[in-house]
Coordinates of C-alpha atoms and ligand atoms in Angstrom, one line a residue:
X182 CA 103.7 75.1 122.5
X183 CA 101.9 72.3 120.4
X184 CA 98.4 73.7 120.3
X185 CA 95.4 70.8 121.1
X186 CA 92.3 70.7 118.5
X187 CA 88.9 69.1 118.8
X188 CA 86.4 68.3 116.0
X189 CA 82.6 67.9 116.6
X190 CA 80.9 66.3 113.7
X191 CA 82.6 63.6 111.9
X192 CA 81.1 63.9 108.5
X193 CA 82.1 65.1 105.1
X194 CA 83.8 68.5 106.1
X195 CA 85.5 67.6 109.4
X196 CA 87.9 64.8 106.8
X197 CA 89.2 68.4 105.4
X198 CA 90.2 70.0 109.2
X199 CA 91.4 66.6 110.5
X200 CA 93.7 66.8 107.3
X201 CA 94.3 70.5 108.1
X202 CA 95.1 70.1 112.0
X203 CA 96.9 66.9 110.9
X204 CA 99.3 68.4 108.6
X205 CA 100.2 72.2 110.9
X206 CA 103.6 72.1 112.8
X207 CA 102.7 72.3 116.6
X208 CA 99.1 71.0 116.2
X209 CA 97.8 67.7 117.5
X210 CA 94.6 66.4 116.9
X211 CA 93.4 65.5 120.3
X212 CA 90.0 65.0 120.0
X213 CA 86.8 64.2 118.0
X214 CA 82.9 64.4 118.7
X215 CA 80.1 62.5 116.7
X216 CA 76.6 60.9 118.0
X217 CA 77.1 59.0 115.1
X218 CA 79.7 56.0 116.6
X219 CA 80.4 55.0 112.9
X220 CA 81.1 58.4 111.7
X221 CA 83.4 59.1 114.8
X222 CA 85.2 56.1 114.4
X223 CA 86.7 55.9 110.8
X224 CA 87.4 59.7 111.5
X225 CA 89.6 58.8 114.4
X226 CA 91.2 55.5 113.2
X227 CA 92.2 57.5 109.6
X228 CA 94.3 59.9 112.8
X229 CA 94.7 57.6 115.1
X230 CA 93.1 59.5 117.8
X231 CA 92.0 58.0 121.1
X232 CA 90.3 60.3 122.9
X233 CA 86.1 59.9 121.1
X234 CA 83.1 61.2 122.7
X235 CA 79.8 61.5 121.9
X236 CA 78.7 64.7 123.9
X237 CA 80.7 67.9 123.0
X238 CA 80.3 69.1 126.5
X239 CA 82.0 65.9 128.4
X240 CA 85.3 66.7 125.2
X241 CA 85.1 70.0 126.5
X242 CA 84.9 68.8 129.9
X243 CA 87.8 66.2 129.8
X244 CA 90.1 67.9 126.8
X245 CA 91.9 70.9 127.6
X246 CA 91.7 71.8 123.9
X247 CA 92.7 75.1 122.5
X248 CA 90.7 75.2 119.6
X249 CA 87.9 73.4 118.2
X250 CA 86.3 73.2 114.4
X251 CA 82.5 73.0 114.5
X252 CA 81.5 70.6 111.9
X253 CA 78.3 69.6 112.5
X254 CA 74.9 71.4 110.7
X255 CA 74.3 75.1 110.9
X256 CA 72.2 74.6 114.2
X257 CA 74.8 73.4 116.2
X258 CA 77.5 75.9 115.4
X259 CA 75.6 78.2 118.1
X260 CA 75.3 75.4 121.5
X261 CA 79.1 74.2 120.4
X262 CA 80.4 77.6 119.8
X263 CA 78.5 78.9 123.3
X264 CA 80.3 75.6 125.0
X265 CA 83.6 75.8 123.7
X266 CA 83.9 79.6 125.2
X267 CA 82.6 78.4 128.3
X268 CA 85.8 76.5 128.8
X269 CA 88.2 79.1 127.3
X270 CA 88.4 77.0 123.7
X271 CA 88.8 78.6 120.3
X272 CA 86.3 78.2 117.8
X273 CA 86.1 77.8 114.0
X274 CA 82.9 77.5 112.8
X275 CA 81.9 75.8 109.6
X276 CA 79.4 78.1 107.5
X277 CA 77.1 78.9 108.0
X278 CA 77.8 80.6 111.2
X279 CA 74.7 79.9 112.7
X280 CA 71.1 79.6 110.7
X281 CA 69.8 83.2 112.2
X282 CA 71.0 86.5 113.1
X283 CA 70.5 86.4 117.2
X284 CA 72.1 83.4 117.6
X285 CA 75.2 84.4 115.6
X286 CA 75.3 87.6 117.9
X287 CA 75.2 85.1 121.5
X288 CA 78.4 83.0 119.6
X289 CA 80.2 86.3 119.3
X290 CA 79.4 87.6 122.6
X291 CA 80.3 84.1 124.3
X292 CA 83.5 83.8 122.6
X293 CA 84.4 87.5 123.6
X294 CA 83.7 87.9 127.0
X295 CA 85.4 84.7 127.5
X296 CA 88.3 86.2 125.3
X297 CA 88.3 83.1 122.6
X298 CA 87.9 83.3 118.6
X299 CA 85.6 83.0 116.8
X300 CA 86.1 82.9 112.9
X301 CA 83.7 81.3 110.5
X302 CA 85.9 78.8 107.7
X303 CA 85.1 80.4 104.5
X304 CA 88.5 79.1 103.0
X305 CA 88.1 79.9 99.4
X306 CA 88.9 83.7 99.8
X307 CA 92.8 82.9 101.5
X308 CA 93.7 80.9 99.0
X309 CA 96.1 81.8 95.8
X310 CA 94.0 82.5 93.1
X311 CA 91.5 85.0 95.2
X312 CA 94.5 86.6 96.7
X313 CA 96.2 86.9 93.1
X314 CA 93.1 88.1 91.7
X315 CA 92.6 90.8 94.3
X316 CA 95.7 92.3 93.8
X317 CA 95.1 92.2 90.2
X318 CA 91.9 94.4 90.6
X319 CA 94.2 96.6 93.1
X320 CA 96.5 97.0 91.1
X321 CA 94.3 98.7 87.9
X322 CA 95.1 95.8 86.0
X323 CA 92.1 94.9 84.8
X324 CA 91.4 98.9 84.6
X325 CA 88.4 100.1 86.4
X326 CA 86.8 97.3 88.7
X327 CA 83.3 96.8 87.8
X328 CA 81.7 93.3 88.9
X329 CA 82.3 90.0 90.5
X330 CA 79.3 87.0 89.4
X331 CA 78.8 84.2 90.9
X332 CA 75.8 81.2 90.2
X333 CA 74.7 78.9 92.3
X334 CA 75.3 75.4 91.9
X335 CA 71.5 73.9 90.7
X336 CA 70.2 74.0 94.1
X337 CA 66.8 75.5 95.2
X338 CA 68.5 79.2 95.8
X339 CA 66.9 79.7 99.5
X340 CA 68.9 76.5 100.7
X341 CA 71.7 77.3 98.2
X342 CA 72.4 80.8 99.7
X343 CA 73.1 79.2 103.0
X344 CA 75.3 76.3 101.4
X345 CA 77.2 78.2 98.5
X346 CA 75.8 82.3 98.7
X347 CA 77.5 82.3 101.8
X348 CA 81.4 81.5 100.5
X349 CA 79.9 84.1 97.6
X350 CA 79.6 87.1 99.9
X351 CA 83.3 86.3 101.3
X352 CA 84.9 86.4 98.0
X353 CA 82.6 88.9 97.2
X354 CA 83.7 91.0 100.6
X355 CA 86.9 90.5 99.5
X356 CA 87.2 92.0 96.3
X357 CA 85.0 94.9 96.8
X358 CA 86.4 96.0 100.3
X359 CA 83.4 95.7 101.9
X360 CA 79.9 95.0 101.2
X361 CA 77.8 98.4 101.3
X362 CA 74.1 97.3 100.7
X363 CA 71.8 94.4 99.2
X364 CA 68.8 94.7 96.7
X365 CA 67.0 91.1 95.8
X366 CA 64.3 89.9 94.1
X367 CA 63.6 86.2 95.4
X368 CA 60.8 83.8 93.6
X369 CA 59.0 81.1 94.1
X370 CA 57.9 78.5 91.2
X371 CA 57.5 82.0 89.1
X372 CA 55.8 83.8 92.0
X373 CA 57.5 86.5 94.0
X374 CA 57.8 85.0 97.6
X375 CA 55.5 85.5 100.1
X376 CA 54.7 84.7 103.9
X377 CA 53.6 81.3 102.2
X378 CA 56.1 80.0 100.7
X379 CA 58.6 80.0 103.5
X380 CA 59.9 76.5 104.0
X381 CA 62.3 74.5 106.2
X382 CA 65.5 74.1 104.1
X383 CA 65.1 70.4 104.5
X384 CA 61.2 71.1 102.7
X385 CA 62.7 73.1 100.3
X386 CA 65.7 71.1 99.0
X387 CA 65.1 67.6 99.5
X388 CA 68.3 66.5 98.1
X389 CA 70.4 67.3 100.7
X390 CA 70.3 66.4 104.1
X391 CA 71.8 69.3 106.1
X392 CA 69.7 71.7 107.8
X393 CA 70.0 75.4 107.0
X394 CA 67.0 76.1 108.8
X395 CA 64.1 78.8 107.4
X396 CA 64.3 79.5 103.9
X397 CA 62.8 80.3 100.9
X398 CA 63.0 80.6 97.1
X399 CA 64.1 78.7 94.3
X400 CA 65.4 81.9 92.3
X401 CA 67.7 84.9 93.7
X402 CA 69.1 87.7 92.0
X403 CA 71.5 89.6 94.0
X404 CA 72.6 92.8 93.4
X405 CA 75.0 93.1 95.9
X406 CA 77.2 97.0 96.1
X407 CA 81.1 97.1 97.2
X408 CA 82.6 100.0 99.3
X409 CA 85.0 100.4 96.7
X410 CA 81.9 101.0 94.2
X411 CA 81.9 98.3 92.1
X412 CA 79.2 95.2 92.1
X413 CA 78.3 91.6 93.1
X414 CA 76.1 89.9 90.9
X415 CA 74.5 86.4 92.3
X416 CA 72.0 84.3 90.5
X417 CA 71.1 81.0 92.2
X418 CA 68.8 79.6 90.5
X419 CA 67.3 75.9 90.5
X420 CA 68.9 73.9 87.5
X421 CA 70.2 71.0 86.9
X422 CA 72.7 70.3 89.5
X423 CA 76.5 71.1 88.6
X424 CA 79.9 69.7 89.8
X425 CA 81.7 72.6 92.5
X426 CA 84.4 72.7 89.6
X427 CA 82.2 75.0 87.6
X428 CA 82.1 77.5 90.6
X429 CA 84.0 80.9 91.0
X430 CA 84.4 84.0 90.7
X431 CA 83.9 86.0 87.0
X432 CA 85.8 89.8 87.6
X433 CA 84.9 92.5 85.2
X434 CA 86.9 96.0 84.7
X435 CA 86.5 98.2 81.8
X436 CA 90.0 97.2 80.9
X437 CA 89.9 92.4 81.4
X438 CA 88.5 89.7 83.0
X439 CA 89.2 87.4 85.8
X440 CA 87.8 84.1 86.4
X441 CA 88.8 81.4 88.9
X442 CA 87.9 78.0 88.2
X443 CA 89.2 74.6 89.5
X444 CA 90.5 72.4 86.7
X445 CA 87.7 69.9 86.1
X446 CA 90.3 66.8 85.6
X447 CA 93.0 67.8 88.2
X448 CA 90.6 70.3 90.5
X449 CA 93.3 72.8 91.0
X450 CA 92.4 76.2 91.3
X451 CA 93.1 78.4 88.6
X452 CA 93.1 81.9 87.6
X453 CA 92.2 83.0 84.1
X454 CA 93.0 86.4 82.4
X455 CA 91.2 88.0 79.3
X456 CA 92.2 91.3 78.6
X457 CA 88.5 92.8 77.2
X458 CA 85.8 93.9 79.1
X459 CA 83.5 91.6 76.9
X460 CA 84.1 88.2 75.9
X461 CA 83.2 87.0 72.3
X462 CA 83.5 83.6 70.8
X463 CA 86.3 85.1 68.9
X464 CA 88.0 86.2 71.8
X465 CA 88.0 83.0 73.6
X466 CA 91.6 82.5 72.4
X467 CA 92.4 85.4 74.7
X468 CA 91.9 83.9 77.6
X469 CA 95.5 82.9 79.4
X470 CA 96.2 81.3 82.3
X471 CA 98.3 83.6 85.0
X472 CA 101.3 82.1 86.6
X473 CA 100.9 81.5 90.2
X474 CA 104.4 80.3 91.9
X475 CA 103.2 76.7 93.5
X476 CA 105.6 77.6 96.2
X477 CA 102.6 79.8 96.6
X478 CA 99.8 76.9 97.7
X479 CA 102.8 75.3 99.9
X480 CA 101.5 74.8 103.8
X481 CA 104.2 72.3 105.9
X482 CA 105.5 69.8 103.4
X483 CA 102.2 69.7 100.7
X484 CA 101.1 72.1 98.1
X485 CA 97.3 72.8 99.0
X486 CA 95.9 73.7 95.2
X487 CA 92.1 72.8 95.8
X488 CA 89.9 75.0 98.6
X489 CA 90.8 72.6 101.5
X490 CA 90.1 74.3 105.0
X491 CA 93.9 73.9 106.0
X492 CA 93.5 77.6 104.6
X493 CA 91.4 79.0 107.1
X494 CA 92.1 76.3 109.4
X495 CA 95.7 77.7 109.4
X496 CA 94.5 81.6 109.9
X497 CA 92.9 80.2 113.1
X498 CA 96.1 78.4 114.3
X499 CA 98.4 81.1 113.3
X500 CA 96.1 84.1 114.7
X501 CA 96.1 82.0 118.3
X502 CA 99.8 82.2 118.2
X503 CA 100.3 85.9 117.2
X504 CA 97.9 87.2 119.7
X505 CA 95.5 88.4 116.8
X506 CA 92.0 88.6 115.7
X507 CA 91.8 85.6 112.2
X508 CA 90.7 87.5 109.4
X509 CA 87.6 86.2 109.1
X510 CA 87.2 86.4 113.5
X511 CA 85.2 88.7 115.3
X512 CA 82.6 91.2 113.4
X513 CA 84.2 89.9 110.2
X514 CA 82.9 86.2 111.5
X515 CA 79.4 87.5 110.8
X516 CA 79.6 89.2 107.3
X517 CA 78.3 86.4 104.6
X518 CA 75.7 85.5 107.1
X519 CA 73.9 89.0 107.4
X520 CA 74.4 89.3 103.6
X521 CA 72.0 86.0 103.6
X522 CA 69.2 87.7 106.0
X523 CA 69.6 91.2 103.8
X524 CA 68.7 89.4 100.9
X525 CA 65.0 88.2 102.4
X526 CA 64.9 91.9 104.5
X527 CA 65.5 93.5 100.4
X528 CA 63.1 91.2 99.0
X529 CA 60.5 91.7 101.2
X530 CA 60.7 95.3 102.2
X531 CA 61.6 96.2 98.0
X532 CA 64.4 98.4 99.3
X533 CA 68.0 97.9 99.6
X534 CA 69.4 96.3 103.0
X535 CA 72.5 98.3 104.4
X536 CA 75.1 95.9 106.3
X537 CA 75.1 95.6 109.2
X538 CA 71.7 94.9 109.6
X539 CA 69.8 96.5 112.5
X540 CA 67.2 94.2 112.6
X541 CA 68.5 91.1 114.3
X542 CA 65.3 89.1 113.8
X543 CA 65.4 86.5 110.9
X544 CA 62.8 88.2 108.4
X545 CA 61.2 85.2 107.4
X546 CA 60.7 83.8 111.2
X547 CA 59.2 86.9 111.9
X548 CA 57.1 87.4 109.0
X549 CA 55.7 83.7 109.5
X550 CA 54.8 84.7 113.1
X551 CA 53.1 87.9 112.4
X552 CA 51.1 86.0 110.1
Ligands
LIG640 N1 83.5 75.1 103.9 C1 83.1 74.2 103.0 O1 83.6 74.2 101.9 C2 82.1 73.2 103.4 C3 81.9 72.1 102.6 C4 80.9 71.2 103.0 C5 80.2 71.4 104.2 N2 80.3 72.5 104.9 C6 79.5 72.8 106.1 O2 79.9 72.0 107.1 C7 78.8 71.6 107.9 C8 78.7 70.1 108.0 O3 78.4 69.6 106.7 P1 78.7 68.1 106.3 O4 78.5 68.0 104.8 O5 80.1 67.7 106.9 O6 77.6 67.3 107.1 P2 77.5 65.8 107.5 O7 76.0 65.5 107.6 O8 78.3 65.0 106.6 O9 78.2 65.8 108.9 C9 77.6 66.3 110.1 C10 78.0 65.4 111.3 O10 77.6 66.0 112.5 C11 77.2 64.9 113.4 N3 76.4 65.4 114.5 C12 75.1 65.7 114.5 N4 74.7 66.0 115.8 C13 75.8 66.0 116.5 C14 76.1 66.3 117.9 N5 75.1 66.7 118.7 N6 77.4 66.2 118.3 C15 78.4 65.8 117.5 N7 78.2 65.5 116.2 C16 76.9 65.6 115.7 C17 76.5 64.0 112.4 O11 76.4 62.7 113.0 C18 77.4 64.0 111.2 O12 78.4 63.0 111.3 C19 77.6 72.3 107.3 O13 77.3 73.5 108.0 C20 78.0 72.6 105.9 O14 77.4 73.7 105.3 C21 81.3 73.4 104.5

């Protein structure tokens, strides 16, 4: 059975699942959503798809889709993702899931009583290089697992933990089976945040346009703890701004070190091996690249080497066929999010945050409004 996928929002990231839906056997892209006409139009002509609409309701309406991506800003994923279940439609939601905690809970509740998906697209963590380097740390090869670090890429860090932090905490899941608790310190211009200096994202990050609703910060340390014992370390702090090539993943164990970094000419993934627990300039030599079989990247006819959402895209596609939960579906849909709302509940409360959080209230809404 070729399964039927919508898009709503035509902008940068819906170019990676039209490419995605556009390249899986037994997919068709049937349909696309955008207010914007431009923005809807050149995404349809590069497919050639016919069927355009401008209210996600009327596709929903008119389509008989069985999955959609949800492309547009964080605030949308929620109305999409409640409107999609309402008429029996998968959903993959671009991160972040949703901008608070309550709304995020309604998506999931929607999507399961009308028995639909709903998986948020962190992609990074199915792809090659994360999978190669968790079964690395699985395997004791890097001896005893210690850390994963991850920075930020210049961005004030309270928008940045909604853009980046949250593909951070997936990887981060990942690798240490499970995220236990979260202690942060967040600041401010130098200051440790307060009620005052909580900001729209839009306020707080004027060079970028997409709305990751209430934030604050411009500097995070995260000390985030893994089931399995080890550490996350995130610092996201602002700076000037960096290319996404720079981004990934640092490993430590008592015995190497992992890192995965895209080639900066070619943008290919890659994992990198050093076999000390420290590095020094005079180790730097040390550091190999591991073999990773292309065959590995291959999805249809292409090899996908970059962090293209054909990755989770797929997971969505394939889990509708098998009858399964996707991996990053159900409970697992909500992780990287309630890692972002532990970090302000540590902060302000100076104590760790165990996930799942019990408060469901974004902490920073609710602190402005006991003000
Ligand atoms: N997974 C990733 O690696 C990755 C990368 C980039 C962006 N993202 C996420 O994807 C989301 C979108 O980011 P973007 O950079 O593509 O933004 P964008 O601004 O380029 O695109 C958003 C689109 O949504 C459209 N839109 C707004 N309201 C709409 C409505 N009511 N109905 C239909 N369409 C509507 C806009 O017109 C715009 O074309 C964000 O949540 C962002 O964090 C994820």
């Amino acid at each position: 059975m070729t399964l039927r996928a919508g898009i709503v929002g035509c902008g940068g990231i819906s170019r990676s699942h039209a490419t995605a839906y556009a390249n899986l056997d037994g997919v068709t892209l049937a349909a696309l959503c955008d207010i914007n006409p431009e923005a809807l139009n050149a995404r349809a002509d590069e497919h050639g798809v016919s069927a355009r609409y401008s209210d996600f309701e009327e596709m929903f309406e008119k389509e008989d889709l069985d999955v959609v991506s949800a492309c547009t800003h964080a605030p949308l994923h929620g109305p999409v993702a409640i409107a999609a279940a309402r008429h029996g439609v998968n959903v993959l939601s671009e991160k972040p899931l949703s901008v608070d905690l309550q709304t995020a809970d309604k998506m999931r509740a929607a999507c399961s009583e009308a028995g639909v998906r709903l998986a948020v697209s962190h992609q990074f963590s199915f792809t090659p290089p994360f999978q190669e380097a968790k079964a690395w740390i699985d395997a004791g090869l890097i001896g005893e697992f210690r850390s994963v670090r991850e920075i930020g890429k210049g961005r004030p860090a309270g928008f940045e933990l909604m853009e980046m932090g949250v593909h951070y905490f997936d990887g981060m899941d990942l690798f240490l089976d499970g995220i236990e608790w979260i202690h942060a310190q967040v600041t401010y211009e130098g200051h440790e945040v307060g009620v005052e200096d909580i900001m729209t994202s839009s306020e707080l990050c004027t060079t970028d346009k997409r709305d990751n609703g209430i934030v604050a910060g411009d500097t995070m340390m995260i000390h985030i703890k893994g089931k399995n014992g080890a550490s996350g370390i995130m610092e996201l702090y602002r700076r000037p701004q960096v290319q996404g090539w720079m981004m990934g993943p640092h490993i430590l164990g008592s015995e190497g070190q992992l890192m995965i970094r895209p080639n900066p000419e070619t943008f290919v993934d890659e994992l990198w091996h050093c076999p000390f627990d420290v590095s020094f300039p005079s180790h730097t030599p040390e550091w190999q690249k591991v073999p990773i079989d292309p065959e590995r990247f291959r999805i249809g006819e292409q090899l996908w080497q970059r962090r293209q959402s054909i990755w989770s895209v797929r997971d969505m596609v394939d889990s509708i066929r098998e009858g399964r939960q996707p991996r990053l579906g159900g409970a697992a849909a909500l992780i990287s999010l309630e890692c972002v709302f532990a970090v302000y509940e540590s902060h302000f409360t100076g104590a760790r945050a165990t996930l799942p959080l019990k408060e469901r209230r974004h902490p920073l809404v609710s602190r402005l409004q006991t003000v």
